[in-house]
Tab-separated table of C-alpha atoms in Angstrom:
chain	number	residue	atom	x	y	z
L	347	THR	CA	-45.198	55.798	-25.391
L	348	SER	CA	-47.151	57.934	-22.868
L	349	THR	CA	-43.978	58.417	-20.856
L	350	GLN	CA	-42.282	59.730	-24.055
L	351	ALA	CA	-45.575	61.964	-24.514
L	352	ILE	CA	-44.995	63.358	-21.007
L	353	VAL	CA	-41.417	64.136	-21.746
L	354	SER	CA	-42.065	65.675	-25.043
L	355	GLY	CA	-44.899	67.807	-23.608
L	356	THR	CA	-42.521	68.917	-20.827
L	357	GLN	CA	-39.796	69.802	-23.400
L	358	ALA	CA	-42.440	71.791	-25.506
L	359	ILE	CA	-43.372	73.816	-22.466
L	360	LEU	CA	-39.763	74.350	-21.391
L	361	HIS	CA	-38.882	75.557	-24.866
L	362	GLY	CA	-41.803	77.876	-25.098
L	363	ASP	CA	-43.604	76.013	-27.784
L	364	ALA	CA	-46.709	75.311	-25.594
L	365	ASP	CA	-48.228	76.583	-22.392
L	366	ILE	CA	-50.363	73.648	-21.495
L	367	VAL	CA	-50.051	69.973	-22.695
L	368	ILE	CA	-52.246	67.037	-22.197
L	369	ALA	CA	-50.000	64.013	-22.496
L	370	GLY	CA	-50.983	60.349	-22.446
L	371	GLY	CA	-51.881	57.348	-24.512
L	372	SER	CA	-54.447	54.601	-25.130
L	373	ASP	CA	-54.509	51.084	-26.481
L	374	THR	CA	-57.166	48.552	-27.405
L	375	LEU	CA	-55.675	45.155	-27.058
L	376	SER	CA	-58.825	43.128	-26.752
L	377	LYS	CA	-59.019	43.479	-30.544
L	378	PRO	CA	-55.537	43.308	-31.803
L	379	PRO	CA	-54.872	43.517	-35.632
L	380	PHE	CA	-54.643	40.179	-37.435
L	381	MET	CA	-51.928	39.701	-40.175
L	382	TYR	CA	-52.291	37.731	-43.434
L	383	ASP	CA	-49.671	36.009	-45.560
L	384	ASP	CA	-47.924	38.136	-48.054
L	385	LYS	CA	-49.676	36.205	-50.792
L	386	VAL	CA	-53.084	37.312	-49.607
L	387	VAL	CA	-51.879	40.923	-49.380
L	388	ASP	CA	-50.480	40.849	-52.955
L	389	ALA	CA	-53.792	39.442	-54.292
L	390	LEU	CA	-55.794	42.074	-52.507
L	391	MET	CA	-53.575	44.766	-53.888
L	392	ALA	CA	-53.869	43.293	-57.405
L	393	ALA	CA	-57.571	42.972	-57.103
L	394	ASN	CA	-57.863	46.575	-55.874
L	395	ALA	CA	-55.854	47.748	-58.884
L	396	ALA	CA	-57.842	45.700	-61.366
L	397	LYS	CA	-60.140	47.535	-63.715
L	398	ASP	CA	-62.913	44.911	-64.223
L	399	LEU	CA	-64.502	42.099	-62.312
L	400	PRO	CA	-62.785	39.202	-64.207
L	401	SER	CA	-59.457	40.733	-63.534
L	402	LYS	CA	-60.358	41.190	-59.838
L	403	VAL	CA	-61.346	37.499	-59.545
L	404	LYS	CA	-58.278	36.472	-61.432
L	405	ALA	CA	-56.155	38.057	-58.800
L	406	PHE	CA	-57.280	35.443	-56.211
L	407	THR	CA	-56.787	32.403	-58.405
L	408	ARG	CA	-53.198	31.604	-57.180
L	409	LEU	CA	-54.269	31.488	-53.517
L	410	ARG	CA	-54.796	28.234	-51.738
L	411	PRO	CA	-57.144	27.691	-48.790
L	412	GLY	CA	-54.173	27.596	-46.363
L	413	ASP	CA	-53.062	30.971	-47.447
L	414	LEU	CA	-56.286	32.630	-46.185
L	415	ALA	CA	-55.690	31.670	-42.602
L	416	PRO	CA	-54.845	34.757	-40.603
L	417	ARG	CA	-51.727	34.830	-38.516
L	418	PRO	CA	-52.614	35.071	-34.783
L	419	PRO	CA	-51.212	38.279	-33.209
L	420	ALA	CA	-47.871	37.826	-31.541
L	421	LEU	CA	-46.169	40.472	-29.457
L	422	ALA	CA	-42.773	39.969	-30.958
L	423	ASP	CA	-39.845	42.333	-31.059
L	424	LEU	CA	-39.049	43.006	-34.661
L	425	SER	CA	-35.276	43.311	-34.281
L	426	SER	CA	-34.664	40.125	-32.346
L	427	GLY	CA	-37.696	38.062	-33.288
L	428	LEU	CA	-38.323	37.251	-29.659
L	429	THR	CA	-41.818	37.457	-28.188
L	430	MET	CA	-42.100	39.283	-24.879
L	431	GLY	CA	-42.790	36.048	-23.254
L	432	ALA	CA	-39.760	34.372	-24.695
L	433	ALA	CA	-37.691	37.294	-23.567
L	434	ALA	CA	-39.007	36.899	-20.064
L	435	GLU	CA	-38.199	33.176	-20.100
L	436	LYS	CA	-34.749	34.005	-21.244
L	437	MET	CA	-34.181	36.467	-18.417
L	438	ALA	CA	-35.615	33.981	-15.779
L	439	ARG	CA	-33.167	31.293	-16.883
L	440	GLU	CA	-30.117	33.649	-17.168
L	441	ASN	CA	-30.786	35.462	-13.919
L	442	GLY	CA	-31.754	32.387	-11.841
L	443	ILE	CA	-35.381	33.532	-11.176
L	444	SER	CA	-37.370	30.638	-9.818
L	445	ARG	CA	-40.945	29.715	-10.603
L	446	GLU	CA	-41.824	30.118	-6.937
L	447	ALA	CA	-40.430	33.638	-6.694
L	448	GLN	CA	-42.439	34.674	-9.732
L	449	ASP	CA	-45.621	33.206	-8.330
L	450	GLU	CA	-45.068	35.017	-4.995
L	451	TYR	CA	-44.357	38.307	-6.775
L	452	ALA	CA	-47.633	38.118	-8.889
L	453	TYR	CA	-49.602	37.062	-5.814
L	454	GLU	CA	-48.395	40.125	-3.970
L	455	SER	CA	-49.193	42.368	-6.955
L	456	HIS	CA	-52.779	41.247	-6.921
L	457	MET	CA	-53.199	41.602	-3.131
L	458	LYS	CA	-51.801	45.213	-3.372
L	459	ALA	CA	-54.163	46.116	-6.132
L	460	VAL	CA	-57.251	44.634	-4.428
L	461	ALA	CA	-56.324	46.444	-1.256
L	462	ALA	CA	-55.760	49.726	-3.157
L	463	TRP	CA	-59.180	49.557	-4.649
L	464	GLU	CA	-60.700	48.800	-1.241
L	465	LYS	CA	-58.903	51.850	0.292
L	466	GLY	CA	-60.202	54.088	-2.498
L	467	ILE	CA	-56.705	54.912	-3.855
L	468	PHE	CA	-57.876	54.638	-7.541
L	469	ASP	CA	-61.368	56.216	-7.045
L	470	ASP	CA	-60.289	59.588	-8.374
L	471	GLU	CA	-58.029	58.169	-11.052
L	472	VAL	CA	-60.502	55.940	-12.941
L	473	MET	CA	-63.339	57.240	-15.177
L	474	PRO	CA	-66.524	55.111	-15.159
L	475	LEU	CA	-67.056	53.712	-18.659
L	476	PRO	CA	-70.320	52.522	-20.282
L	477	ILE	CA	-69.580	49.177	-21.826
L	478	PRO	CA	-70.307	48.867	-25.659
L	479	PRO	CA	-72.238	47.842	-27.707
L	480	GLN	CA	-75.345	48.077	-25.616
L	481	TYR	CA	-73.954	50.582	-23.015
L	482	LYS	CA	-76.363	49.308	-20.497
L	483	GLU	CA	-73.603	48.381	-17.924
L	484	THR	CA	-70.887	50.617	-16.637
L	485	ALA	CA	-67.355	49.556	-15.577
L	486	THR	CA	-66.222	51.408	-12.494
L	487	GLN	CA	-63.156	49.385	-11.505
L	488	ASP	CA	-60.381	47.425	-13.096
L	489	GLY	CA	-61.570	43.865	-13.866
L	490	ILE	CA	-58.187	42.281	-13.546
L	491	PRO	CA	-57.149	42.314	-9.707
L	492	ARG	CA	-58.057	38.989	-8.309
L	493	ALA	CA	-59.052	38.999	-4.726
L	494	ASP	CA	-59.376	35.090	-4.828
L	495	SER	CA	-55.731	34.668	-6.035
L	496	THR	CA	-53.664	32.178	-4.057
L	497	LEU	CA	-50.111	30.796	-4.412
L	498	GLU	CA	-51.689	27.424	-4.899
L	499	LYS	CA	-53.728	28.582	-7.909
L	500	LEU	CA	-50.772	30.322	-9.433
L	501	ALA	CA	-48.547	27.268	-8.873
L	502	SER	CA	-51.116	25.105	-10.800
L	503	LEU	CA	-50.823	27.138	-14.030
L	504	ARG	CA	-48.864	25.640	-16.915
L	505	PRO	CA	-45.911	27.581	-18.493
L	506	ALA	CA	-47.242	29.783	-21.230
L	507	TYR	CA	-44.246	30.360	-23.481
L	508	ASP	CA	-41.937	27.416	-23.062
L	509	ARG	CA	-44.431	24.634	-22.176
L	510	SER	CA	-41.779	21.938	-21.656
L	511	TYR	CA	-39.266	23.744	-19.551
L	512	GLY	CA	-40.519	27.341	-18.912
L	513	SER	CA	-41.430	29.001	-15.653
L	514	VAL	CA	-43.345	32.079	-16.941
L	515	THR	CA	-47.151	31.675	-16.807
L	516	ALA	CA	-50.179	33.741	-17.708
L	517	GLY	CA	-50.417	34.440	-14.017
L	518	THR	CA	-46.949	35.966	-13.805
L	519	SER	CA	-47.407	37.990	-16.984
L	520	SER	CA	-49.135	41.403	-17.412
L	521	PRO	CA	-52.536	40.831	-19.045
L	522	LEU	CA	-53.184	42.709	-22.345
L	523	THR	CA	-56.175	44.937	-21.941
L	524	ASP	CA	-57.868	48.222	-23.106
L	525	GLY	CA	-57.246	51.453	-21.301
L	526	ALA	CA	-56.232	55.052	-21.608
L	527	ALA	CA	-54.448	57.522	-19.315
L	528	ALA	CA	-53.554	61.136	-19.521
L	529	VAL	CA	-51.958	63.966	-17.316
L	530	LEU	CA	-52.149	67.711	-17.498
L	531	LEU	CA	-48.763	69.538	-17.836
L	532	MET	CA	-48.003	73.159	-17.248
L	533	GLU	CA	-45.506	75.415	-15.421
L	534	GLU	CA	-46.204	76.312	-11.877
L	535	LYS	CA	-46.935	79.880	-12.676
L	536	THR	CA	-49.422	78.840	-15.307
L	537	ALA	CA	-51.186	76.554	-12.769
L	538	LYS	CA	-51.361	79.272	-10.188
L	539	ARG	CA	-52.798	81.727	-12.832
L	540	LEU	CA	-55.435	79.273	-13.805
L	541	GLY	CA	-56.306	78.038	-10.316
L	542	PHE	CA	-54.937	74.479	-10.585
L	543	GLU	CA	-53.156	72.778	-7.702
L	544	SER	CA	-49.916	71.072	-8.621
L	545	LYS	CA	-49.733	67.427	-7.705
L	546	ALA	CA	-46.029	66.929	-8.479
L	547	PHE	CA	-43.116	68.388	-10.457
L	548	ILE	CA	-41.143	66.639	-13.146
L	549	LYS	CA	-37.605	66.655	-11.991
L	550	SER	CA	-35.586	64.634	-14.536
L	551	TRP	CA	-36.047	61.745	-17.062
L	552	ALA	CA	-33.906	59.463	-19.180
L	553	PHE	CA	-34.310	56.813	-21.862
L	554	ALA	CA	-32.013	53.952	-22.561
L	555	GLY	CA	-31.481	51.179	-25.130
L	556	LEU	CA	-29.778	47.795	-24.897
L	557	ASP	CA	-29.367	44.735	-27.139
L	558	PRO	CA	-32.937	43.210	-27.379
L	559	ALA	CA	-31.415	39.809	-28.234
L	560	TRP	CA	-29.671	39.834	-24.790
L	561	GLN	CA	-32.113	40.670	-21.890
L	562	MET	CA	-34.704	42.783	-23.636
L	563	LEU	CA	-36.676	43.893	-20.574
L	564	MET	CA	-33.829	45.232	-18.466
L	565	GLY	CA	-34.512	48.900	-19.523
L	566	PRO	CA	-35.329	50.129	-16.055
L	567	SER	CA	-31.828	49.204	-14.817
L	568	PHE	CA	-30.236	51.321	-17.584
L	569	ALA	CA	-32.560	54.281	-17.633
L	570	THR	CA	-32.899	54.768	-13.847
L	571	PRO	CA	-29.341	55.566	-13.109
L	572	ALA	CA	-29.230	58.053	-15.986
L	573	ALA	CA	-32.374	59.831	-14.627
L	574	LEU	CA	-30.996	59.842	-11.039
L	575	GLU	CA	-27.693	61.351	-12.281
L	576	LYS	CA	-29.493	64.009	-14.198
L	577	GLY	CA	-31.528	64.851	-11.096
L	578	ASN	CA	-28.484	64.855	-8.847
L	579	LEU	CA	-30.072	62.072	-6.791
L	580	THR	CA	-29.382	58.567	-5.557
L	581	LEU	CA	-31.774	55.681	-5.242
L	582	ALA	CA	-31.872	56.276	-1.524
L	583	ASP	CA	-33.348	59.764	-2.174
L	584	ILE	CA	-36.434	58.211	-3.865
L	585	ASP	CA	-39.406	57.642	-1.519
L	586	VAL	CA	-41.679	55.526	-3.775
L	587	ILE	CA	-41.062	53.533	-6.945
L	588	ASP	CA	-43.404	52.351	-9.671
L	589	MET	CA	-41.707	49.921	-12.127
L	590	HIS	CA	-43.823	48.468	-14.977
L	591	GLU	CA	-44.519	44.811	-14.323
L	592	ALA	CA	-44.330	43.253	-17.669
L	593	PHE	CA	-43.531	39.952	-16.033
L	594	ALA	CA	-42.671	38.841	-12.611
L	595	ALA	CA	-39.396	37.435	-14.122
L	596	GLN	CA	-38.586	40.847	-15.529
L	597	MET	CA	-39.348	42.626	-12.280
L	598	LEU	CA	-37.185	40.277	-10.243
L	599	SER	CA	-34.396	40.477	-12.726
L	600	ASN	CA	-34.325	44.281	-12.579
L	601	ILE	CA	-34.641	44.255	-8.711
L	602	GLN	CA	-31.719	41.902	-8.641
L	603	ALA	CA	-29.631	44.037	-10.950
L	604	PHE	CA	-30.430	47.324	-9.001
L	605	LYS	CA	-28.613	45.930	-5.898
L	606	SER	CA	-25.610	44.263	-7.570
L	607	ALA	CA	-22.410	46.137	-7.706
L	608	GLU	CA	-20.993	43.486	-9.935
L	609	TRP	CA	-23.791	44.066	-12.444
L	610	ALA	CA	-23.299	47.750	-12.238
L	611	GLN	CA	-19.574	47.387	-12.928
L	612	GLN	CA	-20.124	45.069	-15.901
L	613	TYR	CA	-23.002	46.772	-17.633
L	614	LEU	CA	-23.045	50.368	-16.473
L	615	GLY	CA	-19.355	51.047	-15.853
L	616	ARG	CA	-20.171	52.151	-12.316
L	617	ASP	CA	-18.234	51.321	-9.151
L	618	GLU	CA	-21.348	51.036	-7.018
L	619	ALA	CA	-24.741	49.497	-7.448
L	620	ILE	CA	-27.767	51.521	-8.425
L	621	GLY	CA	-29.229	50.626	-4.981
L	622	GLU	CA	-31.293	48.088	-3.208
L	623	ILE	CA	-35.072	48.625	-3.745
L	624	SER	CA	-36.952	48.459	-0.477
L	625	GLU	CA	-40.082	46.365	-0.595
L	626	ASP	CA	-42.096	49.106	1.230
L	627	LYS	CA	-41.318	51.541	-1.602
L	628	LEU	CA	-42.022	49.372	-4.576
L	629	ASN	CA	-45.336	49.287	-6.550
L	630	LEU	CA	-47.363	50.187	-3.452
L	631	TYR	CA	-50.712	49.584	-5.203
L	632	GLY	CA	-49.834	46.755	-7.520
L	633	GLY	CA	-48.792	47.052	-11.070
L	634	SER	CA	-49.285	45.900	-14.565
L	635	ILE	CA	-49.545	42.218	-13.567
L	636	SER	CA	-52.604	43.035	-11.507
L	637	LEU	CA	-53.912	46.154	-13.192
L	638	GLY	CA	-53.345	45.206	-16.909
L	639	HIS	CA	-51.083	46.611	-19.538
L	640	PRO	CA	-52.701	48.680	-22.259
L	641	PHE	CA	-49.246	49.468	-23.798
L	642	ALA	CA	-49.539	53.256	-24.627
L	643	ALA	CA	-51.413	54.015	-21.443
L	644	THR	CA	-49.143	52.478	-18.880
L	645	GLY	CA	-46.604	55.105	-18.453
L	646	ALA	CA	-49.166	57.899	-17.860
L	647	ARG	CA	-51.106	55.615	-15.581
L	648	GLN	CA	-47.990	55.166	-13.365
L	649	ALA	CA	-47.110	58.799	-13.448
L	650	LEU	CA	-50.605	59.798	-12.342
L	651	THR	CA	-50.720	57.342	-9.452
L	652	MET	CA	-47.357	58.490	-8.278
L	653	ALA	CA	-48.138	62.151	-8.597
L	654	ASN	CA	-51.286	61.410	-6.458
L	655	GLU	CA	-49.227	59.496	-3.924
L	656	LEU	CA	-46.851	62.472	-3.536
L	657	GLN	CA	-49.814	64.753	-3.077
L	658	ARG	CA	-51.184	62.537	-0.347
L	659	ARG	CA	-47.735	62.649	1.351
L	660	ASP	CA	-47.317	66.394	0.583
L	661	LYS	CA	-43.559	65.725	0.042
L	662	GLY	CA	-41.115	63.316	-1.464
L	663	THR	CA	-39.798	61.875	-4.701
L	664	ALA	CA	-41.123	59.117	-6.937
L	665	LEU	CA	-39.447	57.064	-9.701
L	666	VAL	CA	-41.550	55.792	-12.584
L	667	THR	CA	-39.869	53.380	-14.834
L	668	GLN	CA	-40.638	50.882	-17.649
L	669	CYS	CA	-39.141	48.370	-20.014
L	670	ALA	CA	-40.293	48.011	-23.603
L	671	ALA	CA	-39.784	46.001	-26.787
L	672	GLY	CA	-36.607	46.772	-28.693
L	673	GLY	CA	-34.615	46.789	-25.491
L	674	LEU	CA	-35.873	50.236	-24.568
L	675	GLY	CA	-36.136	51.666	-21.039
L	676	ALA	CA	-37.628	54.908	-19.677
L	677	ALA	CA	-37.359	56.601	-16.233
L	678	LEU	CA	-39.140	59.590	-15.087
L	679	ILE	CA	-38.551	61.264	-11.591
L	680	LEU	CA	-41.280	63.268	-9.907
L	681	GLU	CA	-41.015	65.430	-6.788
L	682	ARG	CA	-43.177	67.376	-4.477
């Protein structure tokens, strides 16, 4: 959603509806909403509408103890009924993604994130946060990157979604966490007038949708070629890539699709593959597996890190891309 916010803010500026836009998003997934059975909801509504205490009490008389148990939160796609984990399992099976490859990918993500913090890459991107409710301690770094992660530890984890035959584990999934991210948007002339230094420019973007009951998290493989075409670019023109790591299985499935001409012909109607992603260009500083995934903040977090990377290089292009529930995909191309 924060990628959509960035694009919507850009469009507002280009259309003259705004001069400056703050675009971003936040999510608090450490306390997700709990749902109750419809019987409980109906009883609560009836009690709320009742005029006297006996009528309010009567509204609950048809409920049984079992009806009062809350439903645990499940990140399920409403159109297909698949949870994100089940979708990742499906992709791992259909695309031949091994458990070992997933563990290796997750391990590398954590090592990159740990190294990035040690190098100070994120120092200017993260705001220290006093921790509620006492506010006596302050968080200054992400708590998720694991310096002590090993392939042996990852291999010891049980499958999280298909416990009998699955390959996707908690270690190869993006942790749900709290977070917020935002970027400041304006035209170059406005930045110069106000004394701001531009980190990067938005060159193009694209959104895509696919059947969520098929391979729900393949959105980057559909949105990226559209964004490249709009920017008159090829993947070879991109210097750095930040792809949202929902799951290692999803990452490896998209990486596999990017380099496959057969896949491009079958699903994109293209004669050539999108392009092979070089390892030294992809997710340089870790990703959602090692940094966490507060849903609405992730897109802006990626865009900010890539804008800063282009500023450090003082040149180049960056691709920011994500998958999402509902079979959605987003791609944003930045340049400097």
